[in-house]
Tab-separated table of C-alpha atoms in Angstrom:
chain	number	residue	atom	x	y	z
A	1	MET	CA	-57.033	53.448	47.897
A	2	MET	CA	-58.500	55.358	50.817
A	3	ARG	CA	-56.932	57.716	53.293
A	4	ARG	CA	-56.595	56.315	56.782
A	5	ILE	CA	-57.592	58.512	59.714
A	6	ALA	CA	-55.432	58.563	62.844
A	7	VAL	CA	-57.104	59.928	65.986
A	8	LEU	CA	-54.864	61.754	68.439
A	9	ASP	CA	-56.157	62.998	71.792
A	10	ALA	CA	-54.908	66.427	72.881
A	11	PRO	CA	-56.906	66.944	76.104
A	12	THR	CA	-55.389	70.243	77.150
A	13	ASN	CA	-57.384	72.837	79.059
A	14	LEU	CA	-54.448	75.193	79.642
A	15	GLY	CA	-55.915	77.897	77.420
A	16	LEU	CA	-59.094	78.530	79.445
A	17	ARG	CA	-59.871	80.317	82.693
A	18	PRO	CA	-61.272	78.323	85.636
A	19	PRO	CA	-65.071	78.019	85.490
A	20	THR	CA	-65.088	78.639	89.240
A	21	SER	CA	-62.434	79.315	91.850
A	22	THR	CA	-62.398	75.638	92.851
A	23	SER	CA	-62.689	73.874	89.474
A	24	VAL	CA	-60.907	73.470	86.151
A	25	PRO	CA	-62.322	73.587	82.602
A	26	GLY	CA	-63.938	70.306	81.614
A	27	CYS	CA	-62.941	70.296	77.940
A	28	ALA	CA	-60.006	68.031	78.839
A	29	LYS	CA	-62.613	65.250	79.121
A	30	ALA	CA	-63.838	65.708	75.544
A	31	PRO	CA	-61.686	63.086	73.800
A	32	GLY	CA	-62.796	60.379	76.227
A	33	ALA	CA	-66.446	61.352	75.904
A	34	LEU	CA	-66.275	61.213	72.103
A	35	ARG	CA	-64.435	57.891	72.118
A	36	ASP	CA	-67.130	56.444	74.379
A	37	HIS	CA	-69.600	56.933	71.530
A	38	GLY	CA	-67.601	54.753	69.169
A	39	LEU	CA	-65.814	57.458	67.199
A	40	LEU	CA	-62.722	55.420	66.322
A	41	ALA	CA	-64.609	52.268	65.385
A	42	ARG	CA	-67.070	54.157	63.211
A	43	LEU	CA	-64.218	55.934	61.408
A	44	ARG	CA	-62.138	52.723	61.243
A	45	ALA	CA	-59.352	54.937	62.484
A	46	ARG	CA	-55.988	54.126	63.961
A	47	ASP	CA	-55.610	55.074	67.606
A	48	ALA	CA	-52.672	57.495	67.661
A	49	GLY	CA	-52.767	57.760	71.438
A	50	CYS	CA	-53.024	60.638	73.844
A	51	LEU	CA	-50.636	63.519	74.458
A	52	THR	CA	-51.051	64.246	78.153
A	53	PRO	CA	-50.887	67.977	78.971
A	54	PRO	CA	-49.149	69.579	81.950
A	55	ARG	CA	-51.090	70.186	85.139
A	56	TYR	CA	-53.659	72.973	85.041
A	57	ASP	CA	-52.597	75.553	87.608
A	58	PRO	CA	-52.994	79.288	86.994
A	59	GLY	CA	-51.107	79.923	90.228
A	60	ASP	CA	-50.718	83.609	90.970
A	61	TRP	CA	-51.368	84.730	87.386
A	62	ARG	CA	-52.867	88.197	87.190
A	63	PRO	CA	-54.116	90.327	84.265
A	64	GLY	CA	-51.111	91.990	82.681
A	65	ASP	CA	-48.839	88.981	83.188
A	66	GLY	CA	-49.199	87.852	79.585
A	67	VAL	CA	-50.846	84.599	78.524
A	68	CYS	CA	-51.575	82.278	81.419
A	69	HIS	CA	-49.761	78.912	81.300
A	70	ALA	CA	-47.548	80.217	78.482
A	71	PRO	CA	-44.479	78.029	79.224
A	72	GLU	CA	-46.634	74.917	79.540
A	73	ILE	CA	-48.584	75.686	76.360
A	74	SER	CA	-45.351	76.301	74.462
A	75	GLY	CA	-43.840	72.972	75.476
A	76	TYR	CA	-47.077	71.123	74.794
A	77	SER	CA	-47.345	72.729	71.345
A	78	VAL	CA	-43.906	71.464	70.343
A	79	ALA	CA	-44.780	67.938	71.453
A	80	LEU	CA	-48.141	68.100	69.662
A	81	ALA	CA	-46.468	69.306	66.462
A	82	ASP	CA	-44.126	66.324	66.641
A	83	ARG	CA	-47.029	63.903	67.007
A	84	ILE	CA	-49.049	65.450	64.157
A	85	GLY	CA	-45.970	65.462	61.944
A	86	ALA	CA	-45.386	61.776	62.620
A	87	ILE	CA	-48.972	60.964	61.609
A	88	ILE	CA	-48.601	62.869	58.343
A	89	ASP	CA	-45.256	61.182	57.692
A	90	ARG	CA	-47.139	57.862	57.744
A	91	GLY	CA	-49.447	59.118	55.003
A	92	GLU	CA	-52.410	59.302	57.390
A	93	PHE	CA	-55.058	61.942	57.997
A	94	PRO	CA	-54.805	63.341	61.545
A	95	LEU	CA	-57.955	64.012	63.572
A	96	VAL	CA	-56.929	65.834	66.745
A	97	LEU	CA	-59.427	65.752	69.599
A	98	GLY	CA	-58.952	68.765	71.896
A	99	GLY	CA	-59.050	70.233	74.444
A	100	ASP	CA	-59.331	73.941	74.152
A	101	CYS	CA	-58.397	76.054	71.150
A	102	SER	CA	-54.771	76.416	72.240
A	103	VAL	CA	-54.185	73.080	70.445
A	104	LEU	CA	-54.106	75.182	67.285
A	105	LEU	CA	-50.579	76.306	68.175
A	106	GLY	CA	-49.258	72.743	67.948
A	107	SER	CA	-51.114	72.109	64.697
A	108	ALA	CA	-49.871	75.404	63.280
A	109	MET	CA	-46.270	74.536	64.097
A	110	ALA	CA	-46.649	71.159	62.402
A	111	MET	CA	-48.051	72.845	59.294
A	112	HIS	CA	-45.287	75.457	59.211
A	113	ARG	CA	-42.613	72.754	59.452
A	114	LEU	CA	-44.338	70.853	56.671
A	115	GLY	CA	-44.618	73.897	54.426
A	116	GLU	CA	-40.968	74.697	54.974
A	117	ALA	CA	-39.988	71.141	54.071
A	118	VAL	CA	-41.886	71.099	50.777
A	119	GLY	CA	-41.204	74.691	49.777
A	120	GLY	CA	-44.811	75.850	49.928
A	121	ARG	CA	-47.265	77.573	52.246
A	122	ILE	CA	-49.906	75.790	54.292
A	123	GLY	CA	-53.227	77.520	54.881
A	124	LEU	CA	-55.798	77.434	57.663
A	125	VAL	CA	-59.580	77.120	57.545
A	126	PHE	CA	-60.715	78.417	60.933
A	127	VAL	CA	-64.276	77.307	61.735
A	128	ASP	CA	-65.194	78.944	65.036
A	129	GLY	CA	-67.976	80.879	66.688
A	130	HIS	CA	-65.454	83.513	67.796
A	131	SER	CA	-62.512	85.027	65.958
A	132	ASP	CA	-60.086	84.401	68.861
A	133	PHE	CA	-58.135	87.427	67.660
A	134	ARG	CA	-57.397	89.291	70.882
A	135	HIS	CA	-53.764	90.392	71.279
A	136	PRO	CA	-51.737	93.191	72.865
A	137	GLY	CA	-52.337	95.437	69.873
A	138	ASN	CA	-56.115	95.562	70.327
A	139	ALA	CA	-56.730	94.701	73.983
A	140	SER	CA	-55.636	96.134	77.312
A	141	TYR	CA	-54.230	92.756	78.292
A	142	VAL	CA	-54.283	89.101	77.245
A	143	GLY	CA	-54.615	85.985	79.328
A	144	ALA	CA	-56.375	82.959	77.847
A	145	ALA	CA	-54.684	81.395	74.839
A	146	ALA	CA	-57.994	79.841	73.760
A	147	GLY	CA	-59.323	83.336	73.112
A	148	GLU	CA	-56.121	84.417	71.360
A	149	ASP	CA	-55.145	81.407	69.274
A	150	LEU	CA	-55.813	82.896	65.831
A	151	ALA	CA	-53.842	86.003	66.755
A	152	LEU	CA	-50.931	83.902	68.032
A	153	VAL	CA	-50.715	81.623	64.987
A	154	THR	CA	-50.715	84.649	62.676
A	155	GLY	CA	-47.725	86.115	64.534
A	156	ARG	CA	-49.367	88.494	67.019
A	157	GLY	CA	-48.505	88.342	70.681
A	158	GLN	CA	-45.673	87.234	72.916
A	159	ALA	CA	-42.793	85.459	71.212
A	160	ASP	CA	-42.764	82.410	73.487
A	161	LEU	CA	-46.094	81.423	71.889
A	162	ALA	CA	-46.251	83.302	68.576
A	163	ALA	CA	-42.682	82.505	67.471
A	164	ILE	CA	-41.800	79.066	68.844
A	165	GLU	CA	-38.701	77.664	67.096
A	166	GLY	CA	-38.293	81.093	65.504
A	167	ARG	CA	-41.349	80.486	63.292
A	168	ARG	CA	-43.384	83.643	62.938
A	169	PRO	CA	-46.056	83.615	61.690
A	170	TYR	CA	-47.132	79.998	61.480
A	171	PHE	CA	-49.844	81.061	58.998
A	172	ARG	CA	-49.783	84.224	56.863
A	173	ASP	CA	-52.862	86.412	57.064
A	174	ILE	CA	-53.688	85.866	53.398
A	175	ASP	CA	-53.569	82.086	53.962
A	176	VAL	CA	-56.350	82.093	56.581
A	177	VAL	CA	-60.107	81.751	55.999
A	178	VAL	CA	-62.418	82.312	58.990
A	179	LEU	CA	-65.882	80.742	58.886
A	180	GLY	CA	-68.792	80.850	61.322
A	181	ILE	CA	-67.998	83.817	63.534
A	182	ARG	CA	-70.973	85.795	64.736
A	183	ALA	CA	-71.947	88.897	62.797
A	184	GLN	CA	-71.209	91.090	65.814
A	185	ASP	CA	-67.777	89.599	66.582
A	186	GLU	CA	-65.706	92.086	68.556
A	187	TYR	CA	-62.642	91.812	66.316
A	188	ARG	CA	-64.293	91.518	62.899
A	189	LEU	CA	-62.897	94.880	61.797
A	190	ASP	CA	-59.401	93.864	62.906
A	191	LEU	CA	-59.670	90.742	60.764
A	192	GLN	CA	-60.735	92.858	57.829
A	193	ALA	CA	-57.867	95.297	58.345
A	194	ALA	CA	-55.406	92.400	58.466
A	195	GLY	CA	-56.666	91.035	55.161
A	196	ILE	CA	-57.958	87.811	56.713
A	197	THR	CA	-60.849	86.434	54.668
A	198	THR	CA	-64.023	85.850	56.695
A	199	ARG	CA	-67.529	84.536	56.164
A	200	PRO	CA	-69.700	85.112	59.268
A	201	VAL	CA	-72.773	82.995	59.966
A	202	PRO	CA	-75.272	85.139	58.024
A	203	ALA	CA	-73.187	84.940	54.840
A	204	LEU	CA	-72.411	81.255	55.401
A	205	ARG	CA	-76.099	80.445	55.657
A	206	ALA	CA	-77.010	82.633	52.702
A	207	GLU	CA	-74.479	80.900	50.444
A	208	GLY	CA	-74.955	77.450	51.942
A	209	ALA	CA	-72.464	75.189	53.684
A	210	ALA	CA	-71.410	73.252	50.560
A	211	ARG	CA	-70.709	76.384	48.522
A	212	THR	CA	-68.927	77.951	51.485
A	213	ALA	CA	-66.588	74.956	51.692
A	214	GLN	CA	-65.788	75.265	47.977
A	215	TRP	CA	-65.311	79.025	48.361
A	216	ALA	CA	-62.885	78.498	51.267
A	217	HIS	CA	-60.946	76.008	49.174
A	218	GLU	CA	-60.675	78.533	46.352
A	219	GLN	CA	-59.358	81.231	48.684
A	220	LEU	CA	-56.427	78.950	49.535
A	221	ALA	CA	-55.606	77.952	45.961
A	222	ASP	CA	-52.111	79.425	46.322
A	223	CYS	CA	-51.299	77.137	49.265
A	224	ALA	CA	-49.764	73.673	49.112
A	225	GLY	CA	-52.468	72.401	51.481
A	226	TYR	CA	-54.542	73.476	54.456
A	227	TRP	CA	-55.446	72.511	58.017
A	228	VAL	CA	-59.005	72.684	59.395
A	229	HIS	CA	-59.744	73.975	62.907
A	230	ILE	CA	-63.279	73.376	64.241
A	231	ASP	CA	-64.455	74.845	67.518
A	232	VAL	CA	-67.852	73.324	68.265
A	233	ASP	CA	-69.060	76.664	69.619
A	234	VAL	CA	-69.665	77.471	65.939
A	235	LEU	CA	-72.904	75.581	66.627
A	236	ASP	CA	-75.828	77.503	68.042
A	237	PRO	CA	-76.337	76.867	71.771
A	238	ALA	CA	-79.967	76.011	70.971
A	239	VAL	CA	-78.635	72.732	69.551
A	240	MET	CA	-75.272	72.372	71.359
A	241	PRO	CA	-74.685	74.440	74.523
A	242	ALA	CA	-71.920	72.271	76.018
A	243	VAL	CA	-69.067	74.742	75.523
A	244	ASP	CA	-67.285	77.227	77.778
A	245	ALA	CA	-68.653	80.335	76.032
A	246	PRO	CA	-71.986	79.720	74.255
A	247	ASP	CA	-73.047	82.513	71.947
A	248	ALA	CA	-76.348	82.701	70.066
A	249	GLY	CA	-76.444	83.008	66.305
A	250	GLY	CA	-74.563	79.855	65.296
A	251	ILE	CA	-75.166	77.102	62.760
A	252	ALA	CA	-76.933	73.730	62.985
A	253	PHE	CA	-75.399	70.242	63.116
A	254	ALA	CA	-76.529	69.528	59.543
A	255	GLU	CA	-74.724	72.632	58.297
A	256	LEU	CA	-71.524	71.706	60.139
A	257	GLU	CA	-71.650	68.207	58.652
A	258	ILE	CA	-71.973	69.539	55.092
A	259	LEU	CA	-69.272	72.154	55.683
A	260	LEU	CA	-66.830	69.594	57.092
A	261	ALA	CA	-67.496	67.140	54.273
A	262	GLY	CA	-66.815	69.833	51.696
A	263	LEU	CA	-63.595	70.939	53.367
A	264	VAL	CA	-62.079	67.451	53.646
A	265	ASP	CA	-63.261	66.142	50.271
A	266	THR	CA	-59.941	66.907	48.601
A	267	PRO	CA	-56.329	65.820	49.089
A	268	HIS	CA	-55.681	69.517	49.681
A	269	CYS	CA	-56.950	69.041	53.271
A	270	LEU	CA	-54.177	67.760	55.537
A	271	GLY	CA	-56.054	67.223	58.798
A	272	VAL	CA	-58.713	68.407	61.243
A	273	GLU	CA	-58.843	69.371	64.900
A	274	LEU	CA	-61.962	69.512	67.079
A	275	THR	CA	-62.039	71.732	70.156
A	276	VAL	CA	-63.920	73.163	73.164
A	277	PHE	CA	-66.637	70.521	73.721
A	278	ASP	CA	-67.111	70.305	77.501
A	279	PRO	CA	-68.687	67.065	78.789
A	280	ASP	CA	-69.331	68.726	82.155
A	281	TYR	CA	-72.300	70.405	80.447
A	282	ASP	CA	-73.446	67.131	78.852
A	283	PRO	CA	-74.427	64.850	81.736
A	284	ASP	CA	-76.405	62.348	79.640
A	285	GLY	CA	-73.954	62.264	76.722
A	286	SER	CA	-76.515	63.342	74.133
A	287	TYR	CA	-74.399	66.191	72.781
A	288	ALA	CA	-71.338	63.951	72.545
A	289	ALA	CA	-73.379	61.468	70.518
A	290	GLU	CA	-74.550	64.207	68.164
A	291	ILE	CA	-70.996	65.517	67.691
A	292	VAL	CA	-69.762	62.001	66.875
A	293	ASN	CA	-72.550	61.500	64.328
A	294	THR	CA	-71.623	64.800	62.679
A	295	VAL	CA	-67.886	64.096	62.600
A	296	VAL	CA	-68.318	60.574	61.224
A	297	ALA	CA	-70.616	61.789	58.438
A	298	GLY	CA	-68.457	64.839	57.754
A	299	LEU	CA	-65.263	62.795	57.427
A	300	ALA	CA	-66.828	60.159	55.186
A	301	PRO	CA	-65.094	61.586	52.068
A	302	VAL	CA	-61.681	60.985	53.679
A	303	VAL	CA	-62.192	57.231	53.938
A	304	ALA	CA	-64.289	56.778	50.804
A	305	PRO	CA	-62.912	54.294	48.245
A	306	GLY	CA	-60.746	56.173	45.806
A	307	ALA	CA	-59.871	58.988	48.211
A	308	THR	CA	-56.430	60.283	47.287
A	309	PRO	CA	-53.679	60.795	49.861
A	310	PRO	CA	-51.929	64.154	49.643
A	311	ARG	CA	-48.875	64.929	47.570
A	312	LEU	CA	-47.595	68.265	48.741
A	313	LEU	CA	-46.546	70.548	45.936
A	314	PRO	CA	-44.343	73.621	46.357
A	315	SER	CA	-45.855	76.859	45.166
A	316	GLY	CA	-44.542	78.066	41.836
A	317	PRO	CA	-45.491	80.839	39.392
A	318	VAL	CA	-47.473	79.764	36.341
A	319	ALA	CA	-49.745	81.570	33.925
A	320	PRO	CA	-52.782	82.635	35.938
A	321	ALA	CA	-56.082	80.938	35.183
A	322	PRO	CA	-59.445	82.408	36.154
A	323	ARG	CA	-61.396	80.693	38.909
A	324	PRO	CA	-65.102	81.284	39.355
A	325	GLY	CA	-66.125	82.987	42.548
A	326	ASN	CA	-62.563	83.862	43.513
A	327	GLY	CA	-61.076	87.299	43.391
A	328	ARG	CA	-57.570	86.113	42.627
A	329	PRO	CA	-56.041	83.502	40.322
A	330	PRO	CA	-54.038	80.579	41.721
A	331	SER	CA	-50.280	80.548	41.426
A	332	ARG	CA	-50.215	77.110	39.811
A	333	ASP	CA	-52.321	74.778	37.726
A	334	VAL	CA	-54.385	72.105	39.423
A	335	LEU	CA	-55.346	68.622	38.370
A	336	PRO	CA	-58.854	68.142	37.022
A	337	GLY	CA	-61.251	66.478	39.419
A	338	PRO	CA	-64.376	64.480	38.703
A	339	ALA	CA	-67.553	66.298	37.844
A	340	ALA	CA	-68.906	67.958	40.942
A	341	VAL	CA	-71.961	66.296	42.446
A	342	PRO	CA	-74.248	68.603	44.416
A	343	ALA	CA	-74.360	67.792	48.104
A	344	PRO	CA	-77.686	66.290	49.183
A	345	ALA	CA	-80.193	68.831	50.358
A	346	VAL	CA	-80.519	68.822	54.119
A	347	ALA	CA	-83.370	70.624	55.763
A	348	VAL	CA	-82.090	72.889	58.493
A	349	GLU	CA	-84.511	73.913	61.162
A	350	PRO	CA	-84.411	77.613	62.038
A	351	ILE	CA	-82.587	78.198	65.256
A	352	GLY	CA	-84.295	80.396	67.748
A	353	PRO	CA	-82.653	82.896	70.082
A	354	THR	CA	-80.935	81.660	73.192
A	355	PRO	CA	-79.245	83.405	76.072
A	356	THR	CA	-75.972	84.922	74.976
A	357	GLY	CA	-72.795	84.023	76.805
A	358	ASP	CA	-69.490	85.818	76.936
A	359	GLY	CA	-67.546	84.776	73.883
A	360	ASP	CA	-63.908	83.771	73.819
A	361	ASP	CA	-62.322	87.123	73.187
A	362	PRO	CA	-60.405	86.764	69.907
A	363	ASP	CA	-57.385	88.824	68.992
A	364	GLY	CA	-56.758	91.009	65.986
A	365	ASN	CA	-54.243	93.596	64.867
A	366	GLY	CA	-51.415	94.432	62.551
A	367	ASP	CA	-48.695	92.062	61.503
A	368	ARG	CA	-45.567	91.691	63.527
A	369	PRO	CA	-42.123	91.315	61.910
A	370	ALA	CA	-41.523	87.765	60.791
A	371	ALA	CA	-38.405	85.979	61.972
A	372	GLU	CA	-36.332	83.995	59.492
A	373	PRO	CA	-37.344	80.325	59.952
A	374	PRO	CA	-34.587	77.861	60.772
A	375	PRO	CA	-33.626	75.225	58.204
A	376	ALA	CA	-35.819	72.140	58.154
A	377	ASP	CA	-34.547	69.153	60.129
A	378	PRO	CA	-35.161	66.018	58.050
A	379	ALA	CA	-34.925	63.881	61.172
A	380	ARG	CA	-37.730	65.695	62.945
A	381	PRO	CA	-41.273	64.279	62.694
A	382	GLY	CA	-43.351	66.330	60.305
A	383	SER	CA	-40.354	67.728	58.463
A	384	LEU	CA	-41.079	65.408	55.568
A	385	ARG	CA	-39.847	66.048	52.084
A	386	ARG	CA	-41.697	64.891	49.019
A	387	ALA	CA	-40.672	64.616	45.362
A	388	VAL	CA	-42.496	66.697	42.781
A	389	GLU	CA	-43.446	65.478	39.349
A	390	PRO	CA	-42.753	67.951	36.569
A	391	ASN	CA	-46.236	67.796	35.075
A	392	GLY	CA	-48.412	67.456	38.148
A	393	SER	CA	-51.381	69.444	36.835
A	394	ASP	CA	-53.070	70.250	33.614
A	395	GLY	CA	-56.378	71.950	34.155
A	396	PRO	CA	-58.613	73.964	36.404
A	397	GLU	CA	-60.475	72.469	39.333
A	398	PRO	CA	-64.265	72.185	39.116
A	399	ALA	CA	-66.107	75.056	40.727
A	400	GLY	CA	-69.179	73.260	42.096
A	401	PRO	CA	-69.653	72.044	45.669
A	402	LEU	CA	-67.194	69.358	46.672
A	403	ALA	CA	-69.047	66.083	46.937
A	404	SER	CA	-66.753	63.209	45.982
A	405	ALA	CA	-63.121	62.412	46.530
A	406	GLY	CA	-60.809	62.540	43.576
A	407	PRO	CA	-57.665	64.135	42.212
A	408	GLY	CA	-57.069	67.549	43.692
A	409	LEU	CA	-54.307	69.957	44.490
A	410	LEU	CA	-52.327	67.436	46.511
A	411	ARG	CA	-51.329	63.978	45.358
A	412	ARG	CA	-48.778	61.648	46.996
A	413	VAL	CA	-45.821	60.777	44.787
A	414	ALA	CA	-45.321	57.059	44.366
A	415	GLY	CA	-42.112	55.821	45.844
A	416	VAL	CA	-41.818	58.353	48.638
A	417	GLU	CA	-41.178	56.462	51.814
A	418	GLU	CA	-43.853	56.756	54.500
A	419	ALA	CA	-42.587	56.932	58.027
A	420	ASP	CA	-44.006	54.797	60.576
A	421	GLU	CA	-62.320	86.607	75.563
A	422	SER	CA	-64.064	89.168	76.512
A	423	GLU	CA	-63.122	90.949	79.761
A	424	PRO	CA	-62.603	88.652	82.744
A	425	ASP	CA	-65.613	87.942	84.913
A	426	PRO	CA	-64.599	85.663	87.755
A	427	THR	CA	-68.253	85.231	88.757
A	428	ARG	CA	-69.330	83.697	85.420
A	429	PRO	CA	-68.466	80.025	84.958
A	430	GLY	CA	-66.979	78.891	81.698
A	431	VAL	CA	-65.398	82.059	80.314
A	432	ASP	CA	-61.764	82.389	79.181
A	433	ILE	CA	-59.218	84.358	81.118
A	434	ALA	CA	-59.250	87.723	79.393
């Protein structure tokens, strides 16, 4: 049995500043550009449609007014969470094609609803060239949600975005792993102070993409599952400059492919979103083609024969068992997987320096008080409930690089019904409102 992928377009650009005074960010065109290169056919994916965003119109927004487009982003996030929840209710693997990084709010809401329904916590693997951790606690003002998305989903910032439906935070700090930020990221110390686990590009390359994926999985061993966010500006602009804020010092396509394959090669992974690709900077479509090749190869473990759909398990205290390479034991046993097969060696060409752009300013700071979440609504998409078998695990998970699908932390229970960024510079194109 293989997991079926469902592709959902989320072509919002509400989280970015205008590239010029007379234009709008082009990342809303990304889903169409990727589909044109045969993404759905090559993944044999179900077309889950397109969630059309509200009109892009900053109006008379000025610095100090809070996050631009906040009401529109909030409403869109609720609708996106509903759509993602419905995909998961069908037992499918969602692939969300953004749009800018503000799509993370909708994904985060869907994951929080899901965690609440199953009595466990859902984690986040945040693969991004920038930490997106700017918020009122560490910046003079905020403005572009795409440069503040990680701060918002960890409960920092204005309540109409950080606490939709009374859910705050959507992800706990200790349930977040950040991969691929640049070594000089402006908010790296804020992430450290918050207790958010990070592996910047130098460490990622030193350890290797396959081992980094396994390491990220181990950091989230206490979670019932995790969501993967990928901003393609994690790639170095020498190989992929078609983003709003290119920043030198990123990774190569081959490394992203191996990293993605390792992250999804387990039922523990609940879905993936892809953000910030801007076809306006890709006139011949060559970068879109390369992204599609990488995504198709990276998601191959999801649709491989024998891939196991998820069965969400609530967290529960058990005798701790040591895990190699992890500083903390998991809170429950895990099912044994097949022997780990090393990922094939891929030669990665050194990436030379390129002109540095203004990064999406991330947000970082201390935790805000968490509101009591409302009771789960069984009728709402994504608020699924799953049975738990009493003896769902009996041994530790292999520690090597993930390379083949097999039993993991999450297994579907038979019989459960499946339902159908920096300071603002108005003269520089392609930089977030800051």
